[in-house]
mmCIF file of C-alpha atoms and ligand atoms in Angstrom:
data_model
loop_
_atom_site.group_PDB
_atom_site.id
_atom_site.type_symbol
_atom_site.label_atom_id
_atom_site.label_comp_id
_atom_site.label_asym_id
_atom_site.label_seq_id
_atom_site.Cartn_x
_atom_site.Cartn_y
_atom_site.Cartn_z
ATOM 1 C CA MET A 1082 -53.140 38.399 38.762
ATOM 2 C CA THR A 1083 -55.514 39.793 36.137
ATOM 3 C CA ASN A 1084 -54.433 40.767 32.617
ATOM 4 C CA LEU A 1085 -54.368 44.376 33.830
ATOM 5 C CA LEU A 1086 -51.027 43.411 35.283
ATOM 6 C CA THR A 1087 -48.968 41.843 32.545
ATOM 7 C CA PHE A 1088 -45.445 42.624 33.718
ATOM 8 C CA SER A 1089 -42.436 42.270 31.428
ATOM 9 C CA ALA A 1090 -39.476 40.669 33.198
ATOM 10 C CA ASP A 1091 -35.841 41.753 32.701
ATOM 11 C CA TYR A 1092 -36.961 44.766 30.640
ATOM 12 C CA SER A 1093 -34.453 47.213 29.121
ATOM 13 C CA LEU A 1094 -34.806 50.792 30.381
ATOM 14 C CA GLN A 1095 -32.023 52.156 28.173
ATOM 15 C CA ASN A 1096 -34.417 54.062 25.919
ATOM 16 C CA LEU A 1097 -36.542 55.167 28.865
ATOM 17 C CA ASN A 1098 -33.932 57.273 30.682
ATOM 18 C CA THR A 1099 -32.306 60.344 29.146
ATOM 19 C CA PHE A 1100 -28.893 59.418 30.573
ATOM 20 C CA GLY A 1101 -29.080 56.383 28.310
ATOM 21 C CA ILE A 1102 -27.919 54.048 31.089
ATOM 22 C CA ALA A 1103 -28.296 50.411 30.054
ATOM 23 C CA ALA A 1104 -30.415 49.541 33.082
ATOM 24 C CA ARG A 1105 -32.775 46.564 33.252
ATOM 25 C CA ALA A 1106 -35.962 46.365 35.275
ATOM 26 C CA SER A 1107 -36.757 43.112 37.048
ATOM 27 C CA GLN A 1108 -40.488 43.822 36.416
ATOM 28 C CA PHE A 1109 -41.901 46.487 34.086
ATOM 29 C CA LEU A 1110 -45.476 47.622 33.492
ATOM 30 C CA ARG A 1111 -46.883 50.393 31.311
ATOM 31 C CA VAL A 1112 -49.615 52.091 33.360
ATOM 32 C CA GLU A 1113 -52.429 53.223 31.067
ATOM 33 C CA GLN A 1114 -55.281 53.159 33.553
ATOM 34 C CA LEU A 1115 -55.857 53.763 37.236
ATOM 35 C CA ALA A 1116 -57.254 50.224 37.631
ATOM 36 C CA GLN A 1117 -53.711 48.867 37.228
ATOM 37 C CA LEU A 1118 -52.482 50.797 40.284
ATOM 38 C CA GLN A 1119 -55.556 49.660 42.222
ATOM 39 C CA ALA A 1120 -54.866 46.031 41.248
ATOM 40 C CA ILE A 1121 -51.255 46.317 42.489
ATOM 41 C CA PHE A 1122 -52.526 47.828 45.738
ATOM 42 C CA ALA A 1123 -54.991 44.940 46.151
ATOM 43 C CA ASP A 1124 -52.240 42.317 45.785
ATOM 44 C CA ALA A 1125 -50.312 42.113 49.087
ATOM 45 C CA GLN A 1126 -47.185 40.671 47.473
ATOM 46 C CA LEU A 1127 -46.997 43.271 44.679
ATOM 47 C CA LYS A 1128 -47.862 46.101 47.060
ATOM 48 C CA ALA A 1129 -44.927 45.157 49.301
ATOM 49 C CA MET A 1130 -42.377 45.238 46.474
ATOM 50 C CA PRO A 1131 -40.172 48.286 45.864
ATOM 51 C CA ARG A 1132 -41.630 50.546 43.155
ATOM 52 C CA LEU A 1133 -40.115 52.996 40.726
ATOM 53 C CA ILE A 1134 -42.668 55.342 39.196
ATOM 54 C CA LEU A 1135 -41.152 56.191 35.826
ATOM 55 C CA GLY A 1136 -42.114 59.206 33.764
ATOM 56 C CA GLY A 1137 -39.817 60.363 30.968
ATOM 57 C CA GLY A 1138 -36.719 59.202 32.872
ATOM 58 C CA SER A 1139 -35.147 62.666 32.508
ATOM 59 C CA ASN A 1140 -34.328 63.213 36.162
ATOM 60 C CA LEU A 1141 -33.069 59.760 37.063
ATOM 61 C CA VAL A 1142 -29.750 57.978 37.377
ATOM 62 C CA LEU A 1143 -30.449 54.252 37.246
ATOM 63 C CA SER A 1144 -28.421 51.314 38.539
ATOM 64 C CA ASP A 1145 -27.635 48.571 36.047
ATOM 65 C CA GLN A 1146 -30.172 46.316 37.709
ATOM 66 C CA VAL A 1147 -33.394 47.956 38.914
ATOM 67 C CA ASN A 1148 -34.897 45.379 41.272
ATOM 68 C CA ALA A 1149 -38.358 46.865 41.527
ATOM 69 C CA LEU A 1150 -41.742 47.107 39.879
ATOM 70 C CA VAL A 1151 -41.085 49.808 37.325
ATOM 71 C CA LEU A 1152 -44.418 51.510 36.649
ATOM 72 C CA HIS A 1153 -44.131 53.567 33.470
ATOM 73 C CA MET A 1154 -46.767 56.290 33.596
ATOM 74 C CA ALA A 1155 -48.725 56.401 30.335
ATOM 75 C CA LEU A 1156 -52.029 57.936 31.486
ATOM 76 C CA LYS A 1157 -53.124 60.333 28.726
ATOM 77 C CA GLY A 1158 -55.528 63.244 28.300
ATOM 78 C CA ARG A 1159 -55.611 67.035 28.563
ATOM 79 C CA GLN A 1160 -58.473 69.496 28.733
ATOM 80 C CA ILE A 1161 -59.647 72.986 29.583
ATOM 81 C CA LEU A 1162 -61.699 72.638 32.776
ATOM 82 C CA GLY A 1163 -63.243 76.108 33.033
ATOM 83 C CA GLU A 1164 -62.482 79.633 34.134
ATOM 84 C CA ASP A 1165 -63.176 82.306 36.693
ATOM 85 C CA GLU A 1166 -62.536 86.031 36.628
ATOM 86 C CA ASP A 1167 -58.760 85.645 36.828
ATOM 87 C CA TYR A 1168 -57.761 82.249 35.510
ATOM 88 C CA VAL A 1169 -58.399 79.549 32.939
ATOM 89 C CA TYR A 1170 -57.995 76.088 34.486
ATOM 90 C CA VAL A 1171 -56.385 73.308 32.457
ATOM 91 C CA GLN A 1172 -55.612 69.722 33.332
ATOM 92 C CA ALA A 1173 -53.318 67.046 31.940
ATOM 93 C CA ALA A 1174 -52.809 63.403 32.830
ATOM 94 C CA ALA A 1175 -49.493 62.288 34.330
ATOM 95 C CA GLY A 1176 -48.225 60.490 31.215
ATOM 96 C CA GLU A 1177 -48.572 63.482 28.898
ATOM 97 C CA ASN A 1178 -45.289 64.849 27.599
ATOM 98 C CA TRP A 1179 -44.608 68.158 29.381
ATOM 99 C CA HIS A 1180 -43.385 70.157 26.400
ATOM 100 C CA GLU A 1181 -46.235 68.966 24.148
ATOM 101 C CA PHE A 1182 -48.645 70.032 26.883
ATOM 102 C CA VAL A 1183 -47.024 73.489 27.059
ATOM 103 C CA LEU A 1184 -47.350 73.835 23.265
ATOM 104 C CA TRP A 1185 -50.985 72.706 23.446
ATOM 105 C CA THR A 1186 -51.823 75.413 26.024
ATOM 106 C CA LEU A 1187 -50.211 77.993 23.740
ATOM 107 C CA GLU A 1188 -52.284 76.719 20.799
ATOM 108 C CA GLN A 1189 -55.391 77.282 22.945
ATOM 109 C CA GLY A 1190 -54.278 80.922 23.300
ATOM 110 C CA LEU A 1191 -53.317 80.412 26.960
ATOM 111 C CA GLY A 1192 -50.107 81.904 28.315
ATOM 112 C CA GLY A 1193 -48.393 81.058 31.591
ATOM 113 C CA LEU A 1194 -46.303 77.951 30.886
ATOM 114 C CA GLU A 1195 -44.148 79.339 28.055
ATOM 115 C CA ASN A 1196 -41.028 79.881 30.199
ATOM 116 C CA LEU A 1197 -41.071 76.153 30.970
ATOM 117 C CA SER A 1198 -40.946 75.170 27.287
ATOM 118 C CA LEU A 1199 -38.737 72.259 26.256
ATOM 119 C CA ILE A 1200 -38.195 70.843 29.740
ATOM 120 C CA PRO A 1201 -38.089 67.081 29.135
ATOM 121 C CA GLY A 1202 -40.326 64.631 30.960
ATOM 122 C CA THR A 1203 -43.954 64.155 31.838
ATOM 123 C CA VAL A 1204 -46.675 66.293 33.376
ATOM 124 C CA GLY A 1205 -46.908 63.891 36.348
ATOM 125 C CA ALA A 1206 -43.276 64.417 37.313
ATOM 126 C CA ALA A 1207 -43.369 68.208 36.978
ATOM 127 C CA PRO A 1208 -44.584 68.858 40.557
ATOM 128 C CA ILE A 1209 -42.104 66.381 42.081
ATOM 129 C CA GLN A 1210 -39.175 68.781 41.955
ATOM 130 C CA ASN A 1211 -41.260 71.901 41.222
ATOM 131 C CA ILE A 1212 -39.676 72.268 37.787
ATOM 132 C CA GLY A 1213 -38.404 75.711 37.025
ATOM 133 C CA ALA A 1214 -36.651 77.681 34.325
ATOM 134 C CA TYR A 1215 -36.254 81.264 33.122
ATOM 135 C CA GLY A 1216 -37.785 82.901 36.175
ATOM 136 C CA ILE A 1217 -40.797 80.679 36.802
ATOM 137 C CA GLU A 1218 -41.513 77.501 38.700
ATOM 138 C CA ILE A 1219 -44.464 75.205 38.435
ATOM 139 C CA GLN A 1220 -45.711 76.490 41.788
ATOM 140 C CA ASP A 1221 -46.442 79.854 40.097
ATOM 141 C CA VAL A 1222 -49.122 78.284 37.892
ATOM 142 C CA PHE A 1223 -50.119 75.213 39.902
ATOM 143 C CA ALA A 1224 -53.733 74.728 41.033
ATOM 144 C CA SER A 1225 -53.987 71.153 42.376
ATOM 145 C CA LEU A 1226 -53.327 67.529 41.496
ATOM 146 C CA SER A 1227 -54.847 64.085 41.890
ATOM 147 C CA ALA A 1228 -52.771 61.213 43.193
ATOM 148 C CA PHE A 1229 -53.178 57.555 44.050
ATOM 149 C CA ASP A 1230 -52.196 57.018 47.681
ATOM 150 C CA PHE A 1231 -50.318 53.717 48.098
ATOM 151 C CA VAL A 1232 -50.917 53.793 51.878
ATOM 152 C CA THR A 1233 -54.723 54.057 51.804
ATOM 153 C CA GLY A 1234 -55.553 52.963 48.254
ATOM 154 C CA GLU A 1235 -57.587 56.184 47.852
ATOM 155 C CA ILE A 1236 -57.430 58.867 45.184
ATOM 156 C CA VAL A 1237 -56.598 62.135 46.880
ATOM 157 C CA GLU A 1238 -56.736 65.718 45.699
ATOM 158 C CA ILE A 1239 -53.702 67.697 46.820
ATOM 159 C CA ASP A 1240 -53.738 71.491 46.872
ATOM 160 C CA LYS A 1241 -50.835 73.868 46.413
ATOM 161 C CA ALA A 1242 -50.239 74.560 50.114
ATOM 162 C CA THR A 1243 -49.926 70.831 50.850
ATOM 163 C CA CYS A 1244 -47.314 70.409 48.096
ATOM 164 C CA ASN A 1245 -44.758 72.443 50.115
ATOM 165 C CA PHE A 1246 -43.106 73.635 46.928
ATOM 166 C CA ALA A 1247 -39.592 74.997 47.263
ATOM 167 C CA TYR A 1248 -36.568 75.340 44.968
ATOM 168 C CA ARG A 1249 -36.420 71.959 43.126
ATOM 169 C CA ASP A 1250 -38.356 70.398 45.992
ATOM 170 C CA SER A 1251 -41.838 69.424 47.160
ATOM 171 C CA ILE A 1252 -43.591 67.118 49.600
ATOM 172 C CA PHE A 1253 -43.304 64.374 46.943
ATOM 173 C CA LYS A 1254 -39.531 64.242 47.526
ATOM 174 C CA GLN A 1255 -40.030 64.343 51.292
ATOM 175 C CA ASP A 1256 -42.987 63.036 53.358
ATOM 176 C CA TYR A 1257 -44.867 61.632 50.336
ATOM 177 C CA LYS A 1258 -41.820 59.971 48.763
ATOM 178 C CA ASP A 1259 -42.722 56.456 47.553
ATOM 179 C CA ARG A 1260 -46.323 57.046 48.646
ATOM 180 C CA MET A 1261 -48.191 59.106 46.043
ATOM 181 C CA VAL A 1262 -48.498 58.338 42.355
ATOM 182 C CA ILE A 1263 -49.511 61.536 40.596
ATOM 183 C CA LEU A 1264 -52.373 60.870 38.185
ATOM 184 C CA SER A 1265 -53.178 64.324 36.800
ATOM 185 C CA VAL A 1266 -52.216 67.944 37.401
ATOM 186 C CA ARG A 1267 -54.301 71.136 37.154
ATOM 187 C CA PHE A 1268 -52.926 74.566 36.328
ATOM 188 C CA ALA A 1269 -54.365 78.068 36.748
ATOM 189 C CA LEU A 1270 -53.298 80.153 33.751
ATOM 190 C CA PRO A 1271 -53.692 83.909 34.177
ATOM 191 C CA LYS A 1272 -56.209 85.736 31.965
ATOM 192 C CA ARG A 1273 -54.227 88.971 32.327
ATOM 193 C CA TRP A 1274 -51.036 87.394 31.031
ATOM 194 C CA GLN A 1275 -47.765 89.272 31.165
ATOM 195 C CA ALA A 1276 -44.501 88.150 29.616
ATOM 196 C CA ARG A 1277 -41.755 87.278 32.116
ATOM 197 C CA LEU A 1278 -38.611 88.525 30.488
ATOM 198 C CA GLY A 1279 -36.234 88.798 33.449
ATOM 199 C CA TYR A 1280 -33.507 86.785 31.715
ATOM 200 C CA ALA A 1281 -31.095 88.704 29.517
ATOM 201 C CA ASP A 1282 -30.914 85.871 26.931
ATOM 202 C CA VAL A 1283 -34.671 86.020 26.368
ATOM 203 C CA ALA A 1284 -34.761 89.804 25.982
ATOM 204 C CA GLN A 1285 -31.784 89.589 23.618
ATOM 205 C CA TYR A 1286 -33.473 86.935 21.415
ATOM 206 C CA LEU A 1287 -36.636 89.028 21.181
ATOM 207 C CA SER A 1288 -34.774 92.200 20.273
ATOM 208 C CA GLN A 1289 -32.701 90.290 17.667
ATOM 209 C CA HIS A 1290 -35.981 89.095 16.150
ATOM 210 C CA GLN A 1291 -37.440 92.619 16.376
ATOM 211 C CA ILE A 1292 -40.304 91.515 18.611
ATOM 212 C CA GLU A 1293 -41.284 94.451 20.787
ATOM 213 C CA LEU A 1294 -44.516 93.179 22.313
ATOM 214 C CA PRO A 1295 -44.027 89.418 22.564
ATOM 215 C CA ALA A 1296 -46.942 87.000 22.712
ATOM 216 C CA ALA A 1297 -46.590 83.889 24.882
ATOM 217 C CA LYS A 1298 -45.699 81.878 21.777
ATOM 218 C CA ASP A 1299 -42.810 84.291 21.009
ATOM 219 C CA VAL A 1300 -41.423 83.784 24.520
ATOM 220 C CA SER A 1301 -41.738 80.019 24.075
ATOM 221 C CA ASN A 1302 -39.873 80.194 20.750
ATOM 222 C CA ALA A 1303 -37.120 82.260 22.394
ATOM 223 C CA ILE A 1304 -36.740 79.788 25.227
ATOM 224 C CA ILE A 1305 -36.692 76.799 22.876
ATOM 225 C CA ALA A 1306 -33.919 78.409 20.811
ATOM 226 C CA ILE A 1307 -31.861 79.340 23.886
ATOM 227 C CA ARG A 1308 -32.200 75.902 25.465
ATOM 228 C CA GLN A 1309 -31.297 74.138 22.212
ATOM 229 C CA ALA A 1310 -28.111 76.203 21.992
ATOM 230 C CA LYS A 1311 -27.083 75.677 25.628
ATOM 231 C CA LEU A 1312 -28.108 72.206 26.722
ATOM 232 C CA PRO A 1313 -27.086 68.850 25.285
ATOM 233 C CA ASP A 1314 -29.892 67.034 23.460
ATOM 234 C CA PRO A 1315 -30.414 63.741 25.343
ATOM 235 C CA ALA A 1316 -31.129 62.044 21.990
ATOM 236 C CA LYS A 1317 -27.505 62.757 21.052
ATOM 237 C CA ILE A 1318 -25.650 62.770 24.369
ATOM 238 C CA GLY A 1319 -27.130 61.225 27.512
ATOM 239 C CA ASN A 1320 -27.765 63.599 30.415
ATOM 240 C CA ALA A 1321 -30.309 64.580 33.064
ATOM 241 C CA GLY A 1322 -30.117 68.370 32.684
ATOM 242 C CA SER A 1323 -28.647 70.290 35.625
ATOM 243 C CA PHE A 1324 -27.029 67.714 37.852
ATOM 244 C CA PHE A 1325 -26.592 69.903 40.943
ATOM 245 C CA LYS A 1326 -28.865 72.416 42.611
ATOM 246 C CA ASN A 1327 -27.600 75.967 42.846
ATOM 247 C CA PRO A 1328 -26.625 76.223 46.539
ATOM 248 C CA ILE A 1329 -28.394 78.844 48.659
ATOM 249 C CA VAL A 1330 -26.171 80.361 51.339
ATOM 250 C CA PRO A 1331 -26.521 83.107 53.974
ATOM 251 C CA ALA A 1332 -25.324 86.619 53.043
ATOM 252 C CA ALA A 1333 -22.308 86.391 55.383
ATOM 253 C CA GLN A 1334 -21.024 83.237 53.677
ATOM 254 C CA ARG A 1335 -21.530 84.761 50.237
ATOM 255 C CA ASP A 1336 -19.691 87.918 51.309
ATOM 256 C CA ASN A 1337 -16.704 85.874 52.527
ATOM 257 C CA LEU A 1338 -16.666 83.896 49.284
ATOM 258 C CA LEU A 1339 -16.911 87.081 47.230
ATOM 259 C CA ALA A 1340 -13.949 88.591 49.101
ATOM 260 C CA ALA A 1341 -11.858 85.526 48.240
ATOM 261 C CA HIS A 1342 -13.268 85.060 44.709
ATOM 262 C CA PRO A 1343 -14.309 88.450 43.269
ATOM 263 C CA MET A 1344 -15.782 86.846 40.112
ATOM 264 C CA LEU A 1345 -18.223 84.701 42.157
ATOM 265 C CA VAL A 1346 -21.633 84.477 40.455
ATOM 266 C CA SER A 1347 -24.511 84.885 42.940
ATOM 267 C CA TYR A 1348 -28.113 86.090 42.943
ATOM 268 C CA PRO A 1349 -29.978 87.661 45.892
ATOM 269 C CA GLN A 1350 -32.882 85.598 47.280
ATOM 270 C CA ASP A 1351 -35.634 86.140 49.825
ATOM 271 C CA LYS A 1352 -34.624 86.609 53.468
ATOM 272 C CA GLY A 1353 -31.190 88.007 52.538
ATOM 273 C CA ASP A 1354 -29.808 84.674 51.275
ATOM 274 C CA TYR A 1355 -27.867 84.253 48.028
ATOM 275 C CA LYS A 1356 -28.078 81.602 45.333
ATOM 276 C CA LEU A 1357 -24.640 80.639 44.016
ATOM 277 C CA ALA A 1358 -24.207 79.495 40.409
ATOM 278 C CA ALA A 1359 -23.165 75.857 40.892
ATOM 279 C CA GLY A 1360 -21.908 75.729 37.292
ATOM 280 C CA TRP A 1361 -19.436 78.537 38.025
ATOM 281 C CA LEU A 1362 -18.144 76.782 41.169
ATOM 282 C CA ILE A 1363 -17.610 73.540 39.198
ATOM 283 C CA ASP A 1364 -15.954 75.369 36.332
ATOM 284 C CA GLN A 1365 -13.512 77.020 38.767
ATOM 285 C CA CYS A 1366 -12.446 73.555 39.913
ATOM 286 C CA GLY A 1367 -11.408 72.773 36.349
ATOM 287 C CA TRP A 1368 -14.134 70.203 35.711
ATOM 288 C CA LYS A 1369 -15.786 71.678 32.606
ATOM 289 C CA GLY A 1370 -15.308 69.263 29.688
ATOM 290 C CA ARG A 1371 -13.412 66.714 31.840
ATOM 291 C CA GLN A 1372 -14.192 63.019 31.702
ATOM 292 C CA SER A 1373 -14.107 60.341 34.400
ATOM 293 C CA GLY A 1374 -14.616 56.848 33.049
ATOM 294 C CA ARG A 1375 -17.396 57.027 30.496
ATOM 295 C CA ALA A 1376 -19.129 59.912 32.277
ATOM 296 C CA GLY A 1377 -18.088 63.529 32.031
ATOM 297 C CA VAL A 1378 -18.876 67.183 32.680
ATOM 298 C CA TYR A 1379 -20.469 68.840 29.633
ATOM 299 C CA GLU A 1380 -18.024 71.031 27.751
ATOM 300 C CA LYS A 1381 -20.459 73.956 27.348
ATOM 301 C CA GLN A 1382 -22.109 73.907 30.784
ATOM 302 C CA ALA A 1383 -20.378 72.572 33.893
ATOM 303 C CA LEU A 1384 -23.698 72.004 35.684
ATOM 304 C CA VAL A 1385 -24.563 69.148 33.339
ATOM 305 C CA LEU A 1386 -23.042 65.661 33.616
ATOM 306 C CA VAL A 1387 -23.114 63.576 30.459
ATOM 307 C CA ASN A 1388 -22.810 59.980 29.330
ATOM 308 C CA HIS A 1389 -20.069 59.676 26.717
ATOM 309 C CA GLY A 1390 -21.337 56.208 25.843
ATOM 310 C CA GLY A 1391 -21.831 53.152 28.016
ATOM 311 C CA ALA A 1392 -21.569 54.940 31.391
ATOM 312 C CA THR A 1393 -23.131 53.112 34.325
ATOM 313 C CA GLY A 1394 -25.061 54.722 37.156
ATOM 314 C CA ALA A 1395 -22.074 53.942 39.417
ATOM 315 C CA GLU A 1396 -19.714 55.873 37.113
ATOM 316 C CA VAL A 1397 -22.052 58.867 37.120
ATOM 317 C CA ARG A 1398 -22.246 58.728 40.912
ATOM 318 C CA ALA A 1399 -18.440 58.531 41.235
ATOM 319 C CA LEU A 1400 -18.042 61.556 38.962
ATOM 320 C CA ALA A 1401 -20.693 63.512 40.893
ATOM 321 C CA GLN A 1402 -18.917 62.723 44.171
ATOM 322 C CA ALA A 1403 -15.550 63.823 42.772
ATOM 323 C CA VAL A 1404 -17.082 67.133 41.638
ATOM 324 C CA GLN A 1405 -18.770 67.622 45.018
ATOM 325 C CA ALA A 1406 -15.484 66.923 46.857
ATOM 326 C CA ASP A 1407 -13.503 69.416 44.757
ATOM 327 C CA VAL A 1408 -16.112 72.168 45.119
ATOM 328 C CA TYR A 1409 -16.202 71.595 48.872
ATOM 329 C CA ALA A 1410 -12.409 71.646 49.134
ATOM 330 C CA LYS A 1411 -12.152 74.955 47.224
ATOM 331 C CA PHE A 1412 -15.249 76.844 48.418
ATOM 332 C CA ALA A 1413 -16.538 74.968 51.525
ATOM 333 C CA VAL A 1414 -19.916 74.775 49.745
ATOM 334 C CA LYS A 1415 -21.886 71.508 49.594
ATOM 335 C CA LEU A 1416 -23.411 70.770 46.209
ATOM 336 C CA GLU A 1417 -26.688 68.882 46.367
ATOM 337 C CA ILE A 1418 -27.524 66.411 43.601
ATOM 338 C CA GLU A 1419 -30.751 67.136 41.686
ATOM 339 C CA PRO A 1420 -31.664 63.831 39.937
ATOM 340 C CA VAL A 1421 -32.978 60.807 41.776
ATOM 341 C CA PHE A 1422 -30.709 57.721 42.025
ATOM 342 C CA PHE A 1423 -32.538 54.403 41.856
HETATM 343 C C1 LIG B 2349 -31.806 68.244 28.908
HETATM 344 C C2 LIG B 2349 -32.568 68.398 30.200
HETATM 345 C C3 LIG B 2349 -32.958 69.653 30.626
HETATM 346 C C4 LIG B 2349 -33.672 69.813 31.829
HETATM 347 N N1 LIG B 2349 -34.035 71.066 32.219
HETATM 348 C C5 LIG B 2349 -34.726 71.243 33.367
HETATM 349 C C6 LIG B 2349 -35.125 72.559 33.779
HETATM 350 O O1 LIG B 2349 -34.884 73.538 33.096
HETATM 351 N N2 LIG B 2349 -35.801 72.687 34.940
HETATM 352 C C7 LIG B 2349 -36.115 71.607 35.716
HETATM 353 O O2 LIG B 2349 -36.738 71.804 36.770
HETATM 354 N N3 LIG B 2349 -35.763 70.348 35.353
HETATM 355 C C8 LIG B 2349 -35.073 70.144 34.207
HETATM 356 N N4 LIG B 2349 -34.691 68.884 33.825
HETATM 357 C C9 LIG B 2349 -35.027 67.742 34.693
HETATM 358 C C10 LIG B 2349 -36.321 66.995 34.264
HETATM 359 O O3 LIG B 2349 -36.687 67.320 32.956
HETATM 360 C C11 LIG B 2349 -37.495 67.300 35.190
HETATM 361 O O4 LIG B 2349 -37.168 66.988 36.522
HETATM 362 C C12 LIG B 2349 -38.756 66.515 34.799
HETATM 363 O O5 LIG B 2349 -39.854 66.989 35.537
HETATM 364 C C13 LIG B 2349 -38.613 65.021 35.020
HETATM 365 O O6 LIG B 2349 -39.741 64.391 34.422
HETATM 366 P P1 LIG B 2349 -39.746 62.872 34.055
HETATM 367 O O7 LIG B 2349 -41.119 62.523 33.615
HETATM 368 O O8 LIG B 2349 -38.659 62.572 33.098
HETATM 369 O O9 LIG B 2349 -39.448 62.212 35.467
HETATM 370 P P2 LIG B 2349 -38.582 60.914 35.791
HETATM 371 O O10 LIG B 2349 -37.150 61.194 35.551
HETATM 372 O O11 LIG B 2349 -39.162 59.729 35.133
HETATM 373 O O12 LIG B 2349 -38.821 60.802 37.358
HETATM 374 C C14 LIG B 2349 -38.285 61.778 38.247
HETATM 375 C C15 LIG B 2349 -38.823 61.502 39.662
HETATM 376 O O13 LIG B 2349 -40.233 61.706 39.669
HETATM 377 C C16 LIG B 2349 -40.923 60.513 40.054
HETATM 378 N N5 LIG B 2349 -42.152 60.457 39.254
HETATM 379 C C17 LIG B 2349 -42.259 60.537 37.913
HETATM 380 N N6 LIG B 2349 -43.560 60.533 37.546
HETATM 381 C C18 LIG B 2349 -44.280 60.427 38.678
HETATM 382 C C19 LIG B 2349 -45.679 60.358 38.959
HETATM 383 N N7 LIG B 2349 -46.606 60.405 38.006
HETATM 384 N N8 LIG B 2349 -46.077 60.238 40.264
HETATM 385 C C20 LIG B 2349 -45.150 60.191 41.256
HETATM 386 N N9 LIG B 2349 -43.815 60.242 41.044
HETATM 387 C C21 LIG B 2349 -43.391 60.375 39.769
HETATM 388 C C22 LIG B 2349 -39.940 59.391 39.753
HETATM 389 O O14 LIG B 2349 -40.209 58.245 40.547
HETATM 390 C C23 LIG B 2349 -38.622 60.043 40.102
HETATM 391 O O15 LIG B 2349 -38.424 60.034 41.492
HETATM 392 C C24 LIG B 2349 -33.993 68.679 32.618
HETATM 393 C C25 LIG B 2349 -33.610 67.398 32.176
HETATM 394 C C26 LIG B 2349 -32.904 67.256 30.984
HETATM 395 C C27 LIG B 2349 -32.517 65.881 30.508
#
């Protein structure tokens, strides 16, 4: 084993996951260069071991003991690549902090990512679940990415169509799970930028601040303020953001639910389906603010599970299952978990 691969054994991951779970990695490596991934690939024993690719740890629920090679992505770098008639192309390495990257694009005078301000985590993880907020998803601005393929040992370029982006989903959670390590991501930012102000909170913030024609930076500021007011800060109370996906159901099912529960919160989707507000369903089951062991449902937003201090991954899972069971019993709707358990 070369000194490219100096693993730390029995390494604490408590400060590397936003849930603050006191997990320990059997083997931990900070990945600062591609050559480290290539060296793991070249070593049959290391290649065969289970791997956890770790970004900012903001969409993960860890077990106490993570028996795997934990590869913490720390590849750095961001740049403007060029432009054509319609877009400016920018690129960032996987280990760049997402929000700092968004702010950097805004400093370059480039709009397009502002609605995704303040989402925790890294650039490399952003395509995994097609991060989204305030009316946009990464697929709306995605150009392509580079990844290291742990089956072939090659670096591959993956275009948007191949990513199979969907609501909180992509090929990296499906066919390419455990196969691709994302190295860098490229974005196409529109030259004819237009603010996306579909959310009432954003419009309200701008009118309160008497901003009639918002620049991208104004929208970013609005979204930062709204998110800070609504979501728990992982530095203060451990969490992984929204814990459940908003379920998408056919119109007939939504109509039946609406007849039984006239206050049901739902949003029309493509193909006549409806997205149900999972937070509302959970709230109706009386879970908002409730605790189970050392884990609980956030008092201000029922979609968020929190660590009240010392919660284990198993406690979080038990709470999630109890919430799922109650929502199913009351509404016959299955809630799907968003974060990855490892
Ligand atoms: C307070 C809070 C608010 C949030 N708000 C939102 C939101 O509005 N919208 C939203 O979509 N998400 C949200 N999230 C979830 C989270 O921020 C995103 O999913 C984010 O993209 C995760 O990035 P990460 O670097 O922390 O990934 P991690 O949690 O480290 O990893 C997540 C998954 O991606 C894999 N992975 C990470 N990096 C790579 C890589 N380079 N190559 C291959 N696989 C990789 C991991 O193995 C794991 O399976 C929120 C989370 C928190 C804590």
